[in-house]
Amino acid sequence: MATAGFIYPDHAAEDDYPLAERLLGDGVRLPVAHIYGTDLHAVAELLDLGSPARLAEGAGLLAEHQPDAVVWACTSGSFVYGWDGAAEQVAGLAEAAGGLPASSTSFAFVRAAAALGLRRVAVAASYPDDVASLFVEFLAKGGVDVVSMSAADIDTAAEVGHLAPEAVADLVVSRDHPDAEALLVPDTAMRTLGLIDDLERRLGKPVLTANQVTVWEGLRLAGASRPVPGLGALFSARGV
């Protein structure tokens, strides 16, 4: 049994993780531990949300599940630190988890893009523009060129979590760009796993979403990567 554990901020779209666990089938567990802070999409609040003390708390909550790897399941609460700061954040998380392999959603996006050979992407962000711009900078550090970025200017994760599936699909599809090889959707507060296959059919290109790449990264670190129907190109043989 492989276990990838996830530290998730507050409550919004964490039901994407049991959905992924069901799609993955036997032999994989995806426990989620919640930490709490403000859900505001603002730099100062996001820096606090991803602080060493909060992530250490999450690692402690996951310990009872005996995970093989841990992932900070928050994009904005990792890229807001910048590339080097996010790397230090992950190193601290690994230490707090007793030396387990660790990562975050921001690094998961970069590694997922590399796995699919993607270099030019569009970003459909739910955040305000100043926060979304920091994600673009982070991707650039990882060798991913953002040819188009749109920010929906939604202030809180709770608001994102309440978006209806149709609203999520419309937000994503309307932000595509003809020069992009894929579309990235960076908020773990947005329910997307049940929509990915349909979005990829509509756009004719890979769609990488925050909870999708986070699960993929956790499985990769836990040594449990596998092709899975229903989770998009990333979980095809090409992506794993």
mmCIF file of C-alpha atoms in Angstrom:
data_model
loop_
_atom_site.group_PDB
_atom_site.id
_atom_site.type_symbol
_atom_site.label_atom_id
_atom_site.label_comp_id
_atom_site.label_asym_id
_atom_site.label_seq_id
_atom_site.Cartn_x
_atom_site.Cartn_y
_atom_site.Cartn_z
ATOM 1 C CA MET A 1 0.000 0.000 0.000
ATOM 2 C CA ALA A 2 1.418 3.382 -1.053
ATOM 3 C CA THR A 3 0.330 6.448 0.891
ATOM 4 C CA ALA A 4 0.748 10.032 -0.276
ATOM 5 C CA GLY A 5 -0.310 12.553 2.361
ATOM 6 C CA PHE A 6 -1.530 16.069 1.652
ATOM 7 C CA ILE A 7 -1.625 19.182 3.813
ATOM 8 C CA TYR A 8 -4.628 21.194 2.671
ATOM 9 C CA PRO A 9 -5.510 24.741 3.773
ATOM 10 C CA ASP A 10 -8.933 25.165 5.370
ATOM 11 C CA HIS A 11 -11.830 23.639 3.371
ATOM 12 C CA ALA A 12 -12.841 24.223 -0.242
ATOM 13 C CA ALA A 13 -12.229 21.465 -2.815
ATOM 14 C CA GLU A 14 -10.593 18.741 -0.736
ATOM 15 C CA ASP A 15 -13.168 16.235 -2.004
ATOM 16 C CA ASP A 16 -11.037 16.056 -5.164
ATOM 17 C CA TYR A 17 -8.659 13.825 -3.172
ATOM 18 C CA PRO A 18 -11.080 11.006 -2.258
ATOM 19 C CA LEU A 19 -12.300 11.191 -5.872
ATOM 20 C CA ALA A 20 -8.729 10.669 -7.064
ATOM 21 C CA GLU A 21 -8.298 7.824 -4.597
ATOM 22 C CA ARG A 22 -11.381 6.092 -6.007
ATOM 23 C CA LEU A 23 -10.146 6.525 -9.577
ATOM 24 C CA LEU A 24 -6.699 5.196 -8.656
ATOM 25 C CA GLY A 25 -8.172 2.022 -7.169
ATOM 26 C CA ASP A 26 -6.608 -0.452 -4.788
ATOM 27 C CA GLY A 27 -3.132 -0.013 -3.408
ATOM 28 C CA VAL A 28 -3.129 3.763 -2.911
ATOM 29 C CA ARG A 29 -4.237 5.983 -0.045
ATOM 30 C CA LEU A 30 -4.460 9.784 -0.216
ATOM 31 C CA PRO A 31 -5.107 11.104 3.313
ATOM 32 C CA VAL A 32 -5.663 14.833 3.749
ATOM 33 C CA ALA A 33 -4.774 16.864 6.854
ATOM 34 C CA HIS A 34 -6.216 20.360 7.243
ATOM 35 C CA ILE A 35 -4.458 23.424 8.576
ATOM 36 C CA TYR A 36 -6.228 26.679 9.201
ATOM 37 C CA GLY A 37 -5.548 30.335 8.548
ATOM 38 C CA THR A 38 -7.029 33.070 6.423
ATOM 39 C CA ASP A 39 -8.234 32.017 2.986
ATOM 40 C CA LEU A 40 -7.597 35.467 1.538
ATOM 41 C CA HIS A 41 -5.682 35.573 -1.761
ATOM 42 C CA ALA A 42 -3.246 38.234 -0.549
ATOM 43 C CA VAL A 43 0.528 38.046 -0.257
ATOM 44 C CA ALA A 44 0.956 38.652 3.476
ATOM 45 C CA GLU A 45 -1.791 36.208 4.396
ATOM 46 C CA LEU A 46 -0.424 33.563 2.018
ATOM 47 C CA LEU A 47 3.051 33.878 3.512
ATOM 48 C CA ASP A 48 1.532 33.192 6.923
ATOM 49 C CA LEU A 49 -0.518 30.285 5.609
ATOM 50 C CA GLY A 50 2.593 28.533 4.272
ATOM 51 C CA SER A 51 4.748 29.244 7.312
ATOM 52 C CA PRO A 52 7.015 26.544 8.801
ATOM 53 C CA ALA A 53 4.893 26.289 11.956
ATOM 54 C CA ARG A 54 1.670 25.661 10.047
ATOM 55 C CA LEU A 55 3.248 23.059 7.747
ATOM 56 C CA ALA A 56 4.882 21.320 10.717
ATOM 57 C CA GLU A 57 1.428 21.118 12.269
ATOM 58 C CA GLY A 58 0.106 19.523 9.093
ATOM 59 C CA ALA A 59 2.978 17.025 8.989
ATOM 60 C CA GLY A 60 2.169 16.054 12.547
ATOM 61 C CA LEU A 61 -1.472 15.456 11.676
ATOM 62 C CA LEU A 62 -0.475 13.241 8.748
ATOM 63 C CA ALA A 63 1.905 11.125 10.834
ATOM 64 C CA GLU A 64 -0.837 8.759 12.002
ATOM 65 C CA HIS A 65 -1.381 7.740 8.371
ATOM 66 C CA GLN A 66 2.286 6.761 7.971
ATOM 67 C CA PRO A 67 2.671 8.436 4.578
ATOM 68 C CA ASP A 68 5.434 7.593 2.138
ATOM 69 C CA ALA A 69 5.526 11.226 0.978
ATOM 70 C CA VAL A 70 3.917 14.542 1.909
ATOM 71 C CA VAL A 71 2.802 17.451 -0.287
ATOM 72 C CA TRP A 72 1.753 20.977 0.639
ATOM 73 C CA ALA A 73 -1.476 21.140 -1.359
ATOM 74 C CA CYS A 74 -1.528 24.883 -1.907
ATOM 75 C CA THR A 75 -0.272 26.694 -4.979
ATOM 76 C CA SER A 76 -0.431 30.307 -3.845
ATOM 77 C CA GLY A 77 0.862 29.433 -0.379
ATOM 78 C CA SER A 78 4.024 28.079 -2.005
ATOM 79 C CA PHE A 79 4.803 30.192 -5.095
ATOM 80 C CA VAL A 80 4.312 33.384 -3.066
ATOM 81 C CA TYR A 81 7.672 32.574 -1.453
ATOM 82 C CA GLY A 82 9.455 32.647 -4.809
ATOM 83 C CA TRP A 83 11.479 29.757 -6.225
ATOM 84 C CA ASP A 84 14.193 29.680 -3.565
ATOM 85 C CA GLY A 85 11.801 30.339 -0.714
ATOM 86 C CA ALA A 86 9.460 27.589 -1.905
ATOM 87 C CA ALA A 87 12.411 25.192 -2.021
ATOM 88 C CA GLU A 88 13.253 26.098 1.582
ATOM 89 C CA GLN A 89 9.605 25.613 2.473
ATOM 90 C CA VAL A 90 9.636 22.077 1.051
ATOM 91 C CA ALA A 91 12.933 21.264 2.787
ATOM 92 C CA GLY A 92 11.409 22.369 6.092
ATOM 93 C CA LEU A 93 8.331 20.259 5.441
ATOM 94 C CA ALA A 94 10.476 17.215 4.714
ATOM 95 C CA GLU A 95 12.330 17.726 7.992
ATOM 96 C CA ALA A 96 9.077 18.170 9.924
ATOM 97 C CA ALA A 97 7.800 14.940 8.357
ATOM 98 C CA GLY A 98 10.796 12.974 9.600
ATOM 99 C CA GLY A 99 12.797 13.057 6.393
ATOM 100 C CA LEU A 100 10.034 11.930 4.040
ATOM 101 C CA PRO A 101 10.044 13.073 0.406
ATOM 102 C CA ALA A 102 8.120 16.351 0.239
ATOM 103 C CA SER A 103 6.921 18.868 -2.313
ATOM 104 C CA SER A 104 4.277 21.502 -2.978
ATOM 105 C CA THR A 105 1.690 22.192 -5.642
ATOM 106 C CA SER A 106 3.832 24.912 -7.243
ATOM 107 C CA PHE A 107 6.718 22.531 -7.869
ATOM 108 C CA ALA A 108 4.200 19.898 -8.979
ATOM 109 C CA PHE A 109 3.082 22.186 -11.806
ATOM 110 C CA VAL A 110 6.647 22.629 -13.043
ATOM 111 C CA ARG A 111 7.406 18.915 -12.887
ATOM 112 C CA ALA A 112 4.107 17.964 -14.521
ATOM 113 C CA ALA A 113 4.782 20.354 -17.395
ATOM 114 C CA ALA A 114 8.242 18.821 -17.827
ATOM 115 C CA ALA A 115 6.792 15.305 -17.794
ATOM 116 C CA LEU A 116 4.529 16.231 -20.716
ATOM 117 C CA GLY A 117 7.250 18.197 -22.532
ATOM 118 C CA LEU A 118 5.337 21.473 -22.226
ATOM 119 C CA ARG A 119 7.176 24.798 -22.528
ATOM 120 C CA ARG A 120 4.466 27.321 -23.490
ATOM 121 C CA VAL A 121 1.287 27.514 -21.437
ATOM 122 C CA ALA A 122 -1.690 29.694 -20.668
ATOM 123 C CA VAL A 123 -2.756 30.283 -17.061
ATOM 124 C CA ALA A 124 -6.372 30.549 -15.923
ATOM 125 C CA ALA A 125 -5.970 31.901 -12.403
ATOM 126 C CA SER A 126 -8.722 32.567 -9.905
ATOM 127 C CA TYR A 127 -6.511 34.962 -7.922
ATOM 128 C CA PRO A 128 -6.160 38.739 -8.060
ATOM 129 C CA ASP A 129 -3.653 39.895 -10.646
ATOM 130 C CA ASP A 130 -0.778 40.640 -8.241
ATOM 131 C CA VAL A 131 -0.888 37.121 -6.812
ATOM 132 C CA ALA A 132 -1.349 35.460 -10.214
ATOM 133 C CA SER A 133 1.692 37.329 -11.533
ATOM 134 C CA LEU A 134 3.841 35.648 -8.879
ATOM 135 C CA PHE A 135 2.795 32.256 -10.270
ATOM 136 C CA VAL A 136 3.912 33.359 -13.731
ATOM 137 C CA GLU A 137 7.299 34.329 -12.288
ATOM 138 C CA PHE A 138 7.585 30.983 -10.518
ATOM 139 C CA LEU A 139 6.839 29.041 -13.693
ATOM 140 C CA ALA A 140 9.448 31.060 -15.579
ATOM 141 C CA LYS A 141 12.067 30.019 -13.003
ATOM 142 C CA GLY A 142 11.096 26.433 -13.781
ATOM 143 C CA GLY A 143 11.515 26.880 -17.536
ATOM 144 C CA VAL A 144 7.808 27.230 -18.353
ATOM 145 C CA ASP A 145 6.870 30.232 -20.528
ATOM 146 C CA VAL A 146 3.438 31.728 -19.889
ATOM 147 C CA VAL A 147 2.115 33.081 -23.179
ATOM 148 C CA SER A 148 -1.147 34.274 -21.629
ATOM 149 C CA MET A 149 -2.301 34.844 -18.054
ATOM 150 C CA SER A 150 -5.754 35.881 -16.923
ATOM 151 C CA ALA A 151 -6.770 36.564 -13.329
ATOM 152 C CA ALA A 152 -10.402 36.184 -12.246
ATOM 153 C CA ASP A 153 -9.779 38.443 -9.219
ATOM 154 C CA ILE A 154 -11.559 36.195 -6.693
ATOM 155 C CA ASP A 155 -10.510 37.284 -3.213
ATOM 156 C CA THR A 156 -10.952 34.109 -1.155
ATOM 157 C CA ALA A 157 -10.567 30.359 -1.487
ATOM 158 C CA ALA A 158 -14.070 29.876 -0.093
ATOM 159 C CA GLU A 159 -15.544 31.784 -3.035
ATOM 160 C CA VAL A 160 -13.575 29.608 -5.456
ATOM 161 C CA GLY A 161 -14.752 26.454 -3.711
ATOM 162 C CA HIS A 162 -18.371 27.472 -4.225
ATOM 163 C CA LEU A 163 -18.064 27.832 -7.998
ATOM 164 C CA ALA A 164 -20.436 25.510 -9.851
ATOM 165 C CA PRO A 165 -18.849 23.029 -12.292
ATOM 166 C CA GLU A 166 -20.233 25.000 -15.220
ATOM 167 C CA ALA A 167 -18.647 28.191 -13.912
ATOM 168 C CA VAL A 168 -15.297 26.441 -13.470
ATOM 169 C CA ALA A 169 -15.458 25.048 -16.998
ATOM 170 C CA ASP A 170 -16.369 28.438 -18.465
ATOM 171 C CA LEU A 171 -13.563 30.157 -16.548
ATOM 172 C CA VAL A 172 -11.006 27.643 -17.797
ATOM 173 C CA VAL A 173 -12.073 27.367 -21.431
ATOM 174 C CA SER A 174 -12.386 31.121 -21.899
ATOM 175 C CA ARG A 175 -8.761 31.628 -20.793
ATOM 176 C CA ASP A 176 -7.147 29.463 -23.467
ATOM 177 C CA HIS A 177 -4.641 30.907 -25.957
ATOM 178 C CA PRO A 178 -3.840 29.505 -29.423
ATOM 179 C CA ASP A 179 -0.078 29.621 -28.780
ATOM 180 C CA ALA A 180 -0.327 27.642 -25.539
ATOM 181 C CA GLU A 181 0.527 23.952 -25.535
ATOM 182 C CA ALA A 182 -1.527 23.478 -22.354
ATOM 183 C CA LEU A 183 -3.732 25.358 -19.941
ATOM 184 C CA LEU A 184 -2.801 25.588 -16.236
ATOM 185 C CA VAL A 185 -5.398 26.151 -13.493
ATOM 186 C CA PRO A 186 -3.506 26.886 -10.284
ATOM 187 C CA ASP A 187 -5.946 26.981 -7.345
ATOM 188 C CA THR A 188 -6.398 23.903 -5.094
ATOM 189 C CA ALA A 189 -9.621 25.529 -3.848
ATOM 190 C CA MET A 190 -11.182 24.838 -7.265
ATOM 191 C CA ARG A 191 -12.891 21.482 -7.903
ATOM 192 C CA THR A 192 -11.515 20.262 -11.203
ATOM 193 C CA LEU A 193 -10.792 16.522 -11.180
ATOM 194 C CA GLY A 194 -14.215 15.564 -12.472
ATOM 195 C CA LEU A 195 -13.917 18.075 -15.326
ATOM 196 C CA ILE A 196 -10.434 17.471 -16.727
ATOM 197 C CA ASP A 197 -11.249 14.978 -19.471
ATOM 198 C CA ASP A 198 -14.092 17.135 -20.772
ATOM 199 C CA LEU A 199 -11.938 20.276 -20.647
ATOM 200 C CA GLU A 200 -9.168 18.567 -22.603
ATOM 201 C CA ARG A 201 -11.650 17.396 -25.233
ATOM 202 C CA ARG A 202 -13.040 20.897 -25.589
ATOM 203 C CA LEU A 203 -9.622 22.553 -25.805
ATOM 204 C CA GLY A 204 -7.738 19.842 -27.686
ATOM 205 C CA LYS A 205 -4.734 20.135 -25.364
ATOM 206 C CA PRO A 206 -3.620 19.078 -21.882
ATOM 207 C CA VAL A 207 -5.158 20.802 -18.893
ATOM 208 C CA LEU A 208 -3.158 20.804 -15.661
ATOM 209 C CA THR A 209 -5.081 21.696 -12.516
ATOM 210 C CA ALA A 210 -3.841 22.240 -8.985
ATOM 211 C CA ASN A 211 -5.358 19.213 -7.272
ATOM 212 C CA GLN A 212 -4.541 16.991 -10.251
ATOM 213 C CA VAL A 213 -0.835 17.859 -10.292
ATOM 214 C CA THR A 214 -0.688 17.682 -6.493
ATOM 215 C CA VAL A 215 -1.971 14.107 -6.484
ATOM 216 C CA TRP A 216 0.381 13.236 -9.350
ATOM 217 C CA GLU A 217 3.338 14.677 -7.443
ATOM 218 C CA GLY A 218 2.424 12.802 -4.279
ATOM 219 C CA LEU A 219 2.214 9.515 -6.161
ATOM 220 C CA ARG A 220 5.508 10.220 -7.897
ATOM 221 C CA LEU A 221 7.258 10.836 -4.594
ATOM 222 C CA ALA A 222 5.641 7.776 -3.027
ATOM 223 C CA GLY A 223 6.774 5.570 -5.929
ATOM 224 C CA ALA A 224 3.209 4.830 -6.960
ATOM 225 C CA SER A 225 2.798 6.585 -10.318
ATOM 226 C CA ARG A 226 0.349 4.868 -12.654
ATOM 227 C CA PRO A 227 -1.796 5.620 -15.705
ATOM 228 C CA VAL A 228 -5.382 6.362 -14.693
ATOM 229 C CA PRO A 229 -8.331 6.987 -17.033
ATOM 230 C CA GLY A 230 -10.346 10.076 -16.173
ATOM 231 C CA LEU A 231 -7.545 12.310 -14.912
ATOM 232 C CA GLY A 232 -6.317 13.813 -18.166
ATOM 233 C CA ALA A 233 -3.141 13.634 -20.208
ATOM 234 C CA LEU A 234 -0.949 13.909 -17.105
ATOM 235 C CA PHE A 235 -2.183 10.522 -15.908
ATOM 236 C CA SER A 236 -1.830 8.884 -19.297
ATOM 237 C CA ALA A 237 1.156 6.697 -20.125
ATOM 238 C CA ARG A 238 2.792 9.826 -21.536
ATOM 239 C CA GLY A 239 2.590 11.663 -18.220
ATOM 240 C CA VAL A 240 3.588 8.870 -15.866
#
